[in-house]
Coordinates of C-alpha atoms in Angstrom, one line a residue:
M1161 CA 99.7 95.1 73.7
A1162 CA 102.2 93.1 75.8
E1163 CA 101.8 90.6 78.3
K1164 CA 100.3 91.5 81.1
E1165 CA 102.6 92.2 84.2
K1166 CA 102.0 90.4 86.9
I1167 CA 101.2 91.9 90.2
L1168 CA 101.5 91.9 94.1
N1169 CA 101.4 94.7 96.4
I1170 CA 103.2 94.4 100.2
A1171 CA 103.2 97.0 103.0
V1172 CA 105.5 96.7 106.0
I1173 CA 104.5 97.3 109.1
A1174 CA 105.7 97.2 112.4
H1175 CA 106.4 98.5 115.2
V1176 CA 108.9 102.0 115.7
D1177 CA 112.8 100.2 114.9
A1178 CA 111.6 96.9 114.4
G1179 CA 113.9 97.6 111.4
K1180 CA 111.1 98.4 108.4
S1181 CA 113.5 100.5 105.7
T1182 CA 116.1 98.1 106.8
L1183 CA 114.7 95.6 105.7
V1184 CA 113.0 97.5 103.1
D1185 CA 116.9 98.6 101.5
A1186 CA 117.3 94.7 101.8
F1187 CA 115.0 94.4 99.0
L1188 CA 116.5 96.8 96.8
R1189 CA 119.7 95.8 97.0
Q1190 CA 119.1 91.9 96.2
S1191 CA 117.0 93.7 93.3
D1192 CA 119.3 94.9 91.5
V1193 CA 118.2 98.3 91.3
F1194 CA 121.3 99.8 92.3
R1195 CA 124.0 99.6 89.4
D1196 CA 127.4 97.7 90.7
N1197 CA 129.3 101.0 91.5
E1198 CA 127.3 103.1 93.1
E1199 CA 126.6 104.4 96.3
V1200 CA 124.2 103.1 98.2
V1201 CA 123.6 104.8 101.6
D1202 CA 121.1 102.6 105.0
C1203 CA 117.5 103.4 105.1
I1204 CA 117.8 104.8 101.4
M1205 CA 114.0 105.0 102.0
D1206 CA 114.0 107.5 104.5
S1207 CA 114.8 110.5 102.4
N1208 CA 113.8 113.4 104.8
D1209 CA 116.6 115.5 106.3
L1210 CA 113.6 115.5 109.4
E1211 CA 113.8 111.2 109.3
R1212 CA 117.6 110.6 109.0
E1213 CA 118.3 112.5 111.3
R1214 CA 115.8 110.8 114.0
G1215 CA 116.1 107.8 112.5
I1216 CA 111.7 107.5 112.3
T1217 CA 110.4 106.6 109.0
I1218 CA 107.2 109.5 108.9
Y1219 CA 106.4 109.8 105.9
S1220 CA 105.4 105.9 103.7
K1221 CA 107.0 105.6 100.1
N1222 CA 107.0 103.9 98.0
C1223 CA 109.0 101.2 95.8
S1224 CA 109.5 98.1 93.6
V1225 CA 111.3 95.8 92.9
I1226 CA 111.0 93.1 89.9
H1227 CA 111.3 89.3 91.4
N1228 CA 110.4 86.2 88.9
G1229 CA 108.5 88.0 86.6
V1230 CA 106.4 90.0 89.5
K1231 CA 106.7 93.3 90.1
I1232 CA 106.2 93.9 93.1
N1233 CA 105.1 97.1 95.3
I1234 CA 106.5 97.7 97.9
V1235 CA 105.5 100.3 100.5
D1236 CA 107.3 101.3 104.2
T1237 CA 104.8 102.7 106.4
P1238 CA 105.2 104.9 109.8
G1239 CA 105.9 103.2 112.5
H1240 CA 105.3 105.6 115.2
A1241 CA 101.2 105.9 116.5
D1242 CA 101.6 110.1 115.6
F1243 CA 101.9 108.7 112.3
S1244 CA 99.0 105.9 112.6
S1245 CA 96.3 107.4 109.7
E1246 CA 98.7 106.3 107.5
V1247 CA 99.2 103.4 107.9
E1248 CA 95.4 103.0 108.1
R1249 CA 94.7 104.0 104.3
I1250 CA 98.1 102.4 103.0
I1251 CA 97.2 98.3 104.4
R1252 CA 94.7 99.6 102.3
T1253 CA 96.0 99.1 98.3
V1254 CA 97.5 95.8 99.1
D1255 CA 97.6 92.3 98.7
T1256 CA 99.6 90.7 101.8
V1257 CA 101.9 92.6 104.3
I1258 CA 105.4 92.3 106.7
L1259 CA 105.2 92.4 110.4
L1260 CA 108.0 92.8 111.1
V1261 CA 108.8 91.3 115.1
D1262 CA 111.7 92.6 117.2
A1263 CA 113.3 89.2 118.4
S1264 CA 113.4 90.0 121.5
E1265 CA 110.9 93.4 122.4
G1266 CA 108.0 90.9 121.2
P1267 CA 104.7 92.7 120.0
M1268 CA 104.6 96.2 121.6
P1269 CA 101.3 98.5 122.0
Q1270 CA 101.9 99.6 117.5
T1271 CA 102.1 96.2 116.6
R1272 CA 98.6 95.6 117.1
F1273 CA 97.6 98.5 116.2
V1274 CA 98.9 97.8 112.3
L1275 CA 98.3 94.9 112.7
S1276 CA 94.1 95.5 114.3
K1277 CA 93.8 97.2 111.1
A1278 CA 95.4 94.5 108.4
L1279 CA 93.0 91.5 109.9
E1280 CA 89.9 93.7 110.1
I1281 CA 90.7 94.2 105.9
G1282 CA 90.9 90.2 105.4
L1283 CA 94.7 90.6 104.8
K1284 CA 97.3 87.2 105.1
P1285 CA 100.3 89.2 107.0
I1286 CA 103.4 87.2 107.3
L1287 CA 105.5 87.1 109.6
L1288 CA 109.2 88.2 110.4
I1289 CA 110.2 88.0 113.5
N1290 CA 113.9 90.5 112.8
K1291 CA 117.5 90.6 115.2
I1292 CA 117.5 87.2 115.7
D1293 CA 121.2 87.7 116.2
K1294 CA 120.6 89.5 119.4
N1295 CA 121.7 88.4 122.5
D1296 CA 119.1 88.4 124.1
Q1297 CA 116.4 87.6 121.9
R1298 CA 113.9 85.1 122.9
A1299 CA 112.6 84.2 119.2
E1300 CA 110.6 81.5 120.3
E1301 CA 108.5 83.1 123.0
V1302 CA 107.9 86.4 120.9
V1303 CA 106.2 84.3 118.0
D1304 CA 103.5 82.0 121.5
E1305 CA 103.3 86.1 122.3
V1306 CA 102.0 86.9 118.3
Y1307 CA 100.6 84.5 118.7
E1308 CA 98.2 85.6 121.3
L1309 CA 98.2 89.1 119.6
F1310 CA 96.0 87.5 116.5
L1311 CA 94.0 85.7 118.9
D1312 CA 92.9 88.6 121.1
L1313 CA 92.1 90.8 117.3
N1314 CA 89.9 87.6 116.6
A1315 CA 91.6 86.5 114.2
N1316 CA 90.3 83.8 111.5
D1317 CA 91.3 80.4 110.2
E1318 CA 93.3 81.8 107.5
Q1319 CA 95.5 83.8 109.1
L1320 CA 96.0 82.2 111.9
D1321 CA 98.3 79.8 110.0
F1322 CA 100.9 82.6 108.6
P1323 CA 104.0 81.2 107.3
I1324 CA 106.7 81.9 110.1
L1325 CA 110.5 83.8 108.5
Y1326 CA 113.5 84.5 110.4
G1327 CA 116.8 87.4 110.0
I1328 CA 118.7 90.2 110.6
A1329 CA 117.4 92.6 107.7
R1330 CA 120.7 94.6 109.1
E1331 CA 122.3 91.9 106.8
G1332 CA 120.2 91.5 104.2
I1333 CA 119.3 87.5 105.4
V1334 CA 116.0 85.5 106.1
Q1335 CA 115.8 82.0 106.8
Y1336 CA 112.8 79.8 107.2
D1337 CA 114.2 78.5 110.6
L1338 CA 116.6 79.4 113.5
N1339 CA 118.5 76.0 112.5
T1340 CA 118.5 77.0 108.5
P1341 CA 121.1 78.6 107.8
S1342 CA 120.7 81.7 105.1
E1343 CA 122.8 84.2 103.0
N1344 CA 120.0 86.8 101.3
I1345 CA 116.4 87.2 101.2
E1346 CA 115.4 85.0 99.7
P1347 CA 113.2 82.6 101.1
L1348 CA 111.3 86.1 101.8
F1349 CA 110.5 85.7 97.9
D1350 CA 109.4 83.4 97.4
T1351 CA 106.5 82.5 100.8
I1352 CA 105.6 86.5 99.7
L1353 CA 104.6 84.4 96.3
K1354 CA 104.1 81.3 97.9
H1355 CA 101.3 82.4 100.1
C1356 CA 99.5 85.4 98.2
D1357 CA 98.3 85.5 94.6
V1358 CA 99.0 88.5 92.4
Y1359 CA 96.2 90.9 91.2
P1360 CA 93.6 88.9 88.7
D1361 CA 93.6 90.6 85.0
L1362 CA 90.4 93.2 85.5
D1363 CA 92.3 94.8 82.6
D1364 CA 88.8 94.7 80.7
E1365 CA 86.0 96.4 83.0
P1366 CA 85.1 99.6 83.8
C1367 CA 88.2 101.8 86.0
R1368 CA 88.4 102.1 89.0
M1369 CA 91.5 103.6 91.1
Q1370 CA 90.9 104.9 94.7
V1371 CA 93.6 107.9 96.1
S1372 CA 94.8 106.5 99.5
A1373 CA 97.8 109.3 100.7
L1374 CA 98.6 112.3 98.5
A1375 CA 101.9 114.4 97.6
Y1376 CA 102.7 117.5 96.3
D1377 CA 105.2 119.0 93.2
E1378 CA 106.1 122.4 92.8
Y1379 CA 105.9 122.0 89.2
I1380 CA 102.7 119.4 88.3
G1381 CA 101.0 120.7 91.7
R1382 CA 98.6 118.4 93.5
L1383 CA 99.6 114.3 93.2
G1384 CA 97.0 111.3 94.1
I1385 CA 99.2 108.1 95.1
G1386 CA 96.2 104.9 95.9
R1387 CA 96.0 102.2 93.1
I1388 CA 93.6 100.8 90.3
Y1389 CA 91.6 97.8 91.6
S1390 CA 90.1 97.8 88.2
G1391 CA 90.0 98.6 84.7
V1392 CA 93.0 101.0 82.2
L1393 CA 94.6 104.0 83.1
K1394 CA 95.5 106.6 80.4
Q1395 CA 97.2 109.6 80.4
G1396 CA 95.4 112.6 78.9
S1397 CA 92.0 111.2 79.5
P1398 CA 88.7 112.1 81.4
Y1399 CA 87.5 110.6 84.3
I1400 CA 85.1 111.5 86.4
R1401 CA 86.6 111.7 90.2
C1402 CA 83.9 111.5 93.4
N1403 CA 84.7 113.1 96.1
Q1404 CA 83.4 111.6 99.5
D1405 CA 80.7 114.3 100.0
G1406 CA 78.9 113.2 96.6
L1407 CA 80.2 115.6 94.2
E1408 CA 81.2 114.4 90.9
K1409 CA 83.2 115.8 88.6
K1410 CA 85.0 115.3 84.8
E1411 CA 87.5 116.1 85.2
T1412 CA 92.0 114.7 82.9
I1413 CA 94.2 113.2 83.6
S1414 CA 97.7 115.5 83.1
N1415 CA 100.1 113.4 84.1
L1416 CA 100.7 110.0 85.2
F1417 CA 103.0 107.4 87.0
V1418 CA 103.9 104.5 88.2
Y1419 CA 107.1 103.1 90.4
K1420 CA 110.1 101.8 88.4
G1421 CA 113.4 100.9 91.6
L1422 CA 113.0 103.4 93.8
S1423 CA 111.3 106.2 91.0
R1424 CA 108.3 107.8 89.9
T1425 CA 108.2 107.3 86.0
N1426 CA 106.1 108.8 83.7
V1427 CA 103.6 106.2 81.8
K1428 CA 101.0 106.2 78.8
E1429 CA 98.5 103.5 80.7
A1430 CA 99.0 101.4 84.6
R1431 CA 97.0 98.7 84.5
S1432 CA 94.5 96.8 87.2
G1433 CA 96.3 96.2 90.6
D1434 CA 99.4 99.1 89.9
I1435 CA 99.9 101.7 92.4
V1436 CA 100.5 104.9 90.7
V1437 CA 100.8 108.5 90.8
V1438 CA 98.5 110.6 89.4
A1439 CA 98.0 114.7 88.4
G1440 CA 95.7 117.5 86.7
M1441 CA 93.4 117.6 89.3
P1442 CA 94.1 120.0 91.8
D1443 CA 90.9 119.3 94.8
I1444 CA 92.3 115.8 94.9
S1445 CA 92.0 114.0 98.1
I1446 CA 91.8 111.5 100.1
G1447 CA 89.4 108.4 99.2
D1448 CA 88.0 110.3 96.1
T1449 CA 88.1 107.9 93.2
I1450 CA 88.1 107.7 90.3
C1451 CA 85.9 107.0 87.0
D1452 CA 84.9 106.4 83.7
I1453 CA 82.9 108.8 82.9
D1454 CA 80.2 105.3 82.1
H1455 CA 80.5 103.3 84.9
V1456 CA 80.5 105.9 88.2
E1457 CA 80.5 104.2 91.0
P1458 CA 82.6 105.6 94.1
M1459 CA 84.7 102.6 96.1
D1460 CA 84.0 103.5 100.4
H1461 CA 84.9 106.5 102.1
I1462 CA 87.8 106.4 103.7
P1463 CA 88.1 107.6 107.1
I1464 CA 90.7 109.6 108.4
E1465 CA 91.0 109.2 111.8
E1466 CA 90.4 112.5 113.9
P1467 CA 93.2 114.8 115.8
T1468 CA 93.4 114.3 119.0
L1469 CA 96.2 117.6 120.3
S1470 CA 95.7 120.9 119.1
M1471 CA 98.5 123.7 119.8
N1472 CA 98.6 128.4 118.7
F1473 CA 101.2 129.2 115.8
H1474 CA 101.2 133.3 116.7
V1475 CA 103.3 135.3 115.3
N1476 CA 106.7 135.8 116.7
S1477 CA 106.9 139.2 118.9
S1478 CA 110.1 138.5 121.0
P1479 CA 113.0 141.7 121.1
F1480 CA 114.7 139.1 119.0
A1481 CA 112.2 138.7 116.2
G1482 CA 113.5 138.8 112.9
R1483 CA 117.0 138.1 113.1
S1484 CA 117.4 134.8 111.6
G1485 CA 114.4 134.9 109.8
K1486 CA 112.8 135.0 106.1
Y1487 CA 109.4 134.2 106.6
V1488 CA 107.8 136.4 110.1
T1489 CA 104.4 137.7 108.9
S1490 CA 101.4 136.0 109.5
R1491 CA 100.2 136.0 105.4
N1492 CA 104.0 134.0 105.7
I1493 CA 102.4 131.5 108.7
K1494 CA 98.7 130.8 106.5
E1495 CA 100.6 130.7 102.7
R1496 CA 102.6 127.6 104.6
L1497 CA 99.8 125.9 107.3
E1498 CA 97.0 126.3 103.7
R1499 CA 100.1 124.3 101.7
E1500 CA 101.3 122.1 103.9
L1501 CA 97.4 121.2 104.6
E1502 CA 97.1 120.2 100.8
V1503 CA 98.7 117.0 101.4
N1504 CA 99.3 116.6 105.6
V1505 CA 95.9 115.0 106.0
G1506 CA 95.4 114.8 109.3
L1507 CA 95.9 118.0 109.9
K1508 CA 93.7 120.8 111.0
V1509 CA 94.3 124.0 110.5
E1510 CA 91.7 126.9 112.2
P1511 CA 91.3 130.5 112.5
T1512 CA 91.2 132.2 115.8
D1513 CA 90.1 135.8 117.6
S1514 CA 93.8 137.3 117.2
A1515 CA 94.5 137.4 113.3
D1516 CA 98.8 136.9 114.2
C1517 CA 97.1 133.5 115.6
F1518 CA 96.5 130.1 114.6
K1519 CA 95.1 127.1 116.3
V1520 CA 96.5 123.6 114.9
S1521 CA 95.5 120.3 115.6
G1522 CA 97.2 116.9 114.6
R1523 CA 97.7 113.1 116.5
G1524 CA 99.8 113.6 118.5
E1525 CA 103.0 116.3 119.7
L1526 CA 105.2 114.3 117.3
H1527 CA 103.2 115.3 114.1
I1528 CA 103.2 118.5 114.9
S1529 CA 106.1 119.5 116.0
I1530 CA 107.7 117.2 112.6
L1531 CA 105.2 120.4 110.7
I1532 CA 107.4 123.2 113.0
E1533 CA 110.9 121.7 113.0
N1534 CA 110.4 121.8 108.7
M1535 CA 109.1 125.7 109.1
R1536 CA 111.5 125.9 111.1
R1537 CA 114.1 124.8 108.4
E1538 CA 112.7 126.6 105.7
G1539 CA 113.2 130.4 107.4
Y1540 CA 109.9 130.2 109.6
E1541 CA 109.7 132.3 113.2
L1542 CA 107.0 131.9 115.2
A1543 CA 106.1 131.5 119.0
I1544 CA 103.9 127.9 119.6
S1545 CA 101.5 127.5 123.3
K1546 CA 101.1 124.5 125.0
P1547 CA 99.9 121.6 123.2
E1548 CA 95.7 121.1 124.8
V1549 CA 94.4 117.7 124.1
I1550 CA 90.4 117.9 122.4
L1551 CA 87.5 117.2 124.3
H1552 CA 84.4 116.0 123.2
R1553 CA 81.1 115.7 124.2
D1554 CA 79.8 111.0 123.9
E1555 CA 76.1 110.6 122.3
N1556 CA 75.0 111.5 126.0
G1557 CA 76.0 114.5 126.2
V1558 CA 79.4 113.2 128.4
K1559 CA 82.6 115.4 128.5
V1560 CA 85.3 113.0 127.4
E1561 CA 88.9 112.8 126.6
P1562 CA 91.2 110.3 124.7
V1563 CA 93.0 108.1 126.9
E1564 CA 96.5 106.4 126.0
E1565 CA 97.5 103.0 126.8
V1566 CA 101.0 103.0 127.7
V1567 CA 103.9 100.9 128.1
C1568 CA 107.3 101.3 129.6
L1569 CA 109.8 99.2 130.6
A1570 CA 112.4 100.0 132.5
P1571 CA 115.1 98.4 135.6
E1572 CA 113.0 97.1 138.3
E1573 CA 114.8 99.8 140.8
Y1574 CA 112.6 102.9 139.0
S1575 CA 109.4 101.3 139.0
G1576 CA 107.9 103.0 142.2
T1577 CA 108.5 106.3 141.2
I1578 CA 107.1 105.2 137.5
I1579 CA 104.0 104.3 139.1
N1580 CA 103.8 107.3 141.9
K1581 CA 103.3 109.4 139.4
L1582 CA 101.7 108.0 136.2
N1583 CA 98.5 107.8 138.9
L1584 CA 99.1 111.2 139.6
R1585 CA 98.6 111.8 136.5
K1586 CA 95.7 109.5 136.4
G1587 CA 96.0 106.8 134.9
V1588 CA 94.6 103.0 135.2
M1589 CA 97.4 100.2 136.0
E1590 CA 96.4 97.1 133.4
N1591 CA 99.5 94.8 133.5
M1592 CA 103.1 94.7 134.9
E1593 CA 105.6 91.2 134.2
E1594 CA 109.2 91.3 135.5
E1595 CA 112.2 89.7 133.5
N1596 CA 115.4 90.3 134.3
G1597 CA 116.3 92.8 136.2
Y1598 CA 113.5 94.3 133.7
V1599 CA 110.1 95.7 134.4
K1600 CA 106.9 95.7 131.8
I1601 CA 104.7 98.1 133.3
T1602 CA 101.4 98.7 130.7
Y1603 CA 99.2 102.1 132.0
Q1604 CA 95.8 104.2 130.5
V1605 CA 96.5 107.4 130.6
P1606 CA 95.0 110.4 129.6
T1607 CA 96.2 112.2 126.9
R1608 CA 96.4 115.1 128.7
G1609 CA 98.7 113.6 131.4
L1610 CA 101.0 111.6 129.9
L1611 CA 102.0 116.0 128.3
G1612 CA 105.1 116.6 130.1
F1613 CA 105.6 112.8 131.0
R1614 CA 108.2 111.7 128.6
N1615 CA 110.6 114.0 129.6
E1616 CA 110.5 112.9 134.0
F1617 CA 110.6 109.2 132.7
I1618 CA 114.0 109.7 131.3
N1619 CA 115.0 111.1 133.5
D1620 CA 113.8 109.2 136.9
T1621 CA 114.8 106.0 134.8
H1622 CA 118.0 107.9 134.2
G1623 CA 118.1 107.5 130.4
E1624 CA 117.5 103.6 130.9
G1625 CA 114.2 103.1 130.7
T1626 CA 112.0 103.2 127.0
L1627 CA 108.2 104.7 126.6
V1628 CA 105.2 103.3 123.9
R1629 CA 102.4 105.5 124.2
R1630 CA 99.3 104.5 121.3
I1631 CA 95.6 106.1 121.0
C1632 CA 93.3 102.8 122.4
G1633 CA 90.6 105.0 122.6
Y1634 CA 87.9 107.8 124.4
E1635 CA 87.2 107.6 128.5
P1636 CA 84.9 110.8 130.3
F1637 CA 86.6 113.3 131.0
K1638 CA 89.1 112.8 134.6
G1639 CA 89.5 116.2 136.0
E1640 CA 91.9 117.9 136.7
I1641 CA 95.2 116.5 136.8
A1642 CA 98.6 118.9 138.0
Q1643 CA 100.8 120.5 135.2
R1644 CA 104.7 120.9 135.3
M1645 CA 105.4 121.3 139.9
Q1646 CA 108.2 123.8 138.8
G1647 CA 108.8 127.8 138.4
A1648 CA 110.8 129.0 135.7
M1649 CA 113.9 130.9 135.9
I1650 CA 112.5 134.3 134.2
S1651 CA 115.2 136.9 133.2
T1652 CA 114.8 140.3 133.9
E1653 CA 117.1 141.6 132.0
T1654 CA 117.8 141.8 127.7
G1655 CA 121.7 141.5 127.0
T1656 CA 124.8 138.9 127.2
A1657 CA 124.1 135.9 130.2
M1658 CA 127.3 136.3 132.2
T1659 CA 129.1 133.4 134.0
Y1660 CA 129.8 135.3 137.4
A1661 CA 125.2 135.2 137.4
L1662 CA 124.9 131.7 136.2
W1663 CA 127.3 130.7 138.5
N1664 CA 125.2 131.8 141.7
L1665 CA 122.0 131.3 139.7
Q1666 CA 122.2 127.7 139.5
E1667 CA 122.2 126.8 143.0
R1668 CA 118.8 127.8 142.1
G1669 CA 117.5 125.3 140.4
Q1670 CA 119.1 124.1 136.7
L1671 CA 119.7 126.5 134.3
F1672 CA 118.5 126.7 130.2
I1673 CA 121.3 128.8 128.8
S1674 CA 125.4 129.0 129.4
P1675 CA 127.7 131.8 129.3
Q1676 CA 128.1 134.8 126.3
T1677 CA 124.2 134.1 125.6
E1678 CA 121.6 136.2 123.7
V1679 CA 118.9 136.7 126.1
Y1680 CA 115.4 139.3 127.2
E1681 CA 113.7 140.7 129.2
G1682 CA 111.2 137.5 129.7
M1683 CA 112.4 135.3 128.0
I1684 CA 113.2 131.7 130.5
I1685 CA 116.3 130.9 131.4
G1686 CA 116.4 127.9 133.7
E1687 CA 114.0 125.3 136.0
S1688 CA 113.4 126.5 139.4
A1689 CA 114.3 124.2 142.1
K1690 CA 110.6 126.0 144.2
N1691 CA 107.0 125.5 143.0
I1692 CA 107.2 129.1 142.0
D1693 CA 108.4 131.4 138.9
M1694 CA 111.9 133.0 140.1
D1695 CA 113.1 136.7 138.5
V1696 CA 116.4 136.8 138.3
N1697 CA 119.0 139.3 136.5
P1698 CA 121.9 137.3 134.7
L1699 CA 123.8 140.2 132.9
K1700 CA 125.2 140.5 136.7
N1701 CA 128.7 140.6 136.1
K1702 CA 131.3 140.8 138.8
K1703 CA 132.3 144.2 140.3
L1704 CA 136.0 145.0 139.2
T1705 CA 138.0 147.1 141.4
A1706 CA 142.0 148.4 140.7
I1707 CA 142.7 145.0 142.8
R1708 CA 143.7 141.4 142.7
S1709 CA 140.9 139.2 144.2
S1710 CA 141.8 136.7 146.3
G1711 CA 138.7 134.6 145.3
R1712 CA 139.5 132.2 142.1
D1713 CA 137.9 133.1 139.1
E1714 CA 138.5 130.0 137.5
A1715 CA 136.7 127.9 140.0
M1716 CA 133.6 129.5 138.5
L1717 CA 132.7 125.4 137.2
L1718 CA 128.6 125.4 135.1
T1719 CA 127.1 122.1 135.5
P1720 CA 126.1 121.9 131.3
P1721 CA 123.2 123.0 131.1
R1722 CA 120.0 121.8 129.9
V1723 CA 119.0 121.8 125.8
F1724 CA 115.4 121.1 124.9
S1725 CA 114.6 119.4 121.1
L1726 CA 111.6 121.2 120.4
E1727 CA 109.5 118.0 121.5
E1728 CA 110.8 118.5 125.0
A1729 CA 110.5 122.5 124.8
L1730 CA 106.8 121.6 124.4
E1731 CA 105.9 119.2 126.7
W1732 CA 107.5 121.5 129.5
I1733 CA 105.7 124.7 128.9
N1734 CA 103.0 125.3 131.5
D1735 CA 99.8 128.0 130.0
D1736 CA 101.5 131.0 130.4
E1737 CA 104.1 130.0 128.7
L1738 CA 105.3 130.2 125.0
V1739 CA 108.0 128.2 123.1
E1740 CA 109.9 130.6 120.6
V1741 CA 111.3 128.9 117.3
T1742 CA 113.2 130.4 114.7
P1743 CA 115.5 128.7 112.1
D1744 CA 118.5 129.1 114.5
A1745 CA 117.6 128.5 117.8
I1746 CA 115.0 127.6 120.2
R1747 CA 113.6 129.5 123.4
I1748 CA 111.6 129.6 125.8
R1749 CA 109.2 132.9 127.4
K1750 CA 106.2 134.0 129.0
K1751 CA 103.6 135.2 127.1
G1752 CA 103.9 138.0 129.4
L1753 CA 107.3 139.6 128.7
T1754 CA 107.6 142.2 131.7
A1755 CA 106.5 141.6 135.5
Q1756 CA 103.0 144.0 135.3
D1757 CA 102.4 141.8 131.8
R1758 CA 102.0 138.7 133.5
R1759 CA 100.5 139.6 137.1
A1760 CA 98.0 141.3 134.3
L1761 CA 97.5 137.8 132.8
Y1762 CA 97.0 136.7 135.8
R1763 CA 94.8 138.5 137.2
E1764 CA 91.8 137.7 133.7
K1765 CA 92.8 134.3 134.3
M1766 CA 91.5 134.5 137.9
A1767 CA 88.6 136.5 136.5
Q1768 CA 88.2 133.3 134.0
K1769 CA 87.7 130.7 136.1

C-alpha cells in the first residue's frame, strides 16, 4: 500500500457577495490545478448557468488542492439564507472553516447563521477579512465586531483564539496583517496547516461514511457525497446502508470517486478523512451511514430544515399554452418534480385536490424560484400561485409562523419610509445605527409580511439600499397583514398591443408590456395607480381617416415598461393571480380570465370566509 495521504477538509463560509467563490478560484490558480495555456473563467466553481448570471453560489461544490504533501478538500458553500440547510450539512464534513467577512460591511445576518453552525460542532474557524482594498474599508472595527459575534454565540476559549488574516481574494492576495504586503495566498495555506491538524489515520478501524449531500448522474443514477470517518471504502464491495428510519440494507458500491482538482476521479478505494462520491445505491439519502457488514454503527441523524414557504405549480391553462414549451402536461411536471426530489432534500412536493396542480414547499422564494427557472430553461410551461407561508402549531396548540431578521442598509433620508413600511408589516425594530449618511436598521418581521417587500424597498430607496434576510425562528401568529395596495390593469381582449392604446393607459398606472406585445383576455398588462382592478383594452388603435391629422403621432412617447424577473413577479401577485412561466416569457394573469370567471371566484372566496 502506498504511503498514507494526509487529508484536511475545509469549508469557505460567508454572507452573500463576501468573495467565497473568488477565494476558491485563488486556491485553484495558485495550486497548479490548471495548465499554463488553459483559459480560466472567474468563479470557476459557479458552473451552473444560473449561478453565473446571478453571481451567487446556489449549490455547494467540492474541489481539492495539494499543498506541502497535504490533500486539502475545499467546499465552496452558498451564502444565501434560502440554502442554509445545505451549509449546515456540509460543515459536518470539514475540519475547519474559513470565515470570510467584508472589510466594510462587517458581519451580516447570514454570517451569524453559518458561524453558529460551525461553533456548535466544535470547529475552530480562521477569520479572513476580505476586500481590504475598498475605499471605505474598516478592517480593525470589523475584527472587533467579529469578536463580539463570537462572544454572542458562546464560543469557547479555543474558538475565540482564532487566527486573523487580511486579503483581496480577487487579486489572490492574503496578508498576515494590514501592513505586511503579500503577493499570493501562501499565508492562508500556512495558517490552515498550522491551525488545524490533518485527519487522524483511522484506516484500520471498521468503515463508516455518512452522506451529507446528493447529486445525480444520467448514466449511473443517484450519487451520495460525504466523508469517510473511519476505515477504507472499496469499489465493488458490499456494505450495510443505515437510514434515519432504522432500515439496514445490504448494498454494493458500483462506482467510487474522489476529488482531484476540479474533477471527480474514479478510484478503487478511498481512505479515512477523504470526501468521496458513491454510486450504486438508488435510495441513498442525506444522513445515511454506510457501514462494514460486520460492524453496523449508524451515525447521528442529520436534521434537515423544515420548509417555510409553499407555492402551487399548475399546468399552464392560458390561451398561449404550448406555444413555446415542450413539456406542458401534468405528467411532465410530476416527473420533473420527482427527479428534483432525488437531489434537493430541502424541497417537499405534495399532491392537491386537482390532478393538474402540485404543492411545492421550500426554504424561501429563491429556493423554489431557482427550480422554476431551471424547469423553464428545460422547456417546461407552468403557472405558479402566490407564495404562502407554512404555519405550524407549537406544543401548546398555538398557531406559530416563521419570523425573519431583516437588515436594511440605505441612505438616511429613506429611513422613515422603511420604518413605516416594516411597521405596517407587523415588524419589530431591534436596532438602528447611523454612519456616513447611511442608516442600518434591524427588524424582526413575519415572513408573510416580507412577501413583495423587496420590490417596494428597491423603489423606496431608489436602488441605493441593500436588504438582507434570514429566518430566525417561529413566533405566535401576528394576525392579518395587508396585501399589495395597487390594483391591476387587466386586458379585456386577445391580440397585439398598440402604441395608441398604451399611450392613453400609461397615465392610469405603470405598464408591464411594450407595443406589439401579444396579450390575451385576463392577462395583467400593468399596475393601476388606484387600489382597484381596471379592465382595459390595449388593442385599441387610432381611427384612420383620409384626412391628415394635425396631431403629431411621433409625440406618443411611452415610458419604458416595468420588466419583471421571476422572483419579482412572484412577489408582486395577489391570491387571485398567477405567474405564467414559459421558455420565452414570464406573464402575469388573473386566475379567472373573463370578468364573469373573476366574479364567480370572488363570490366563492367570500362564501368560504
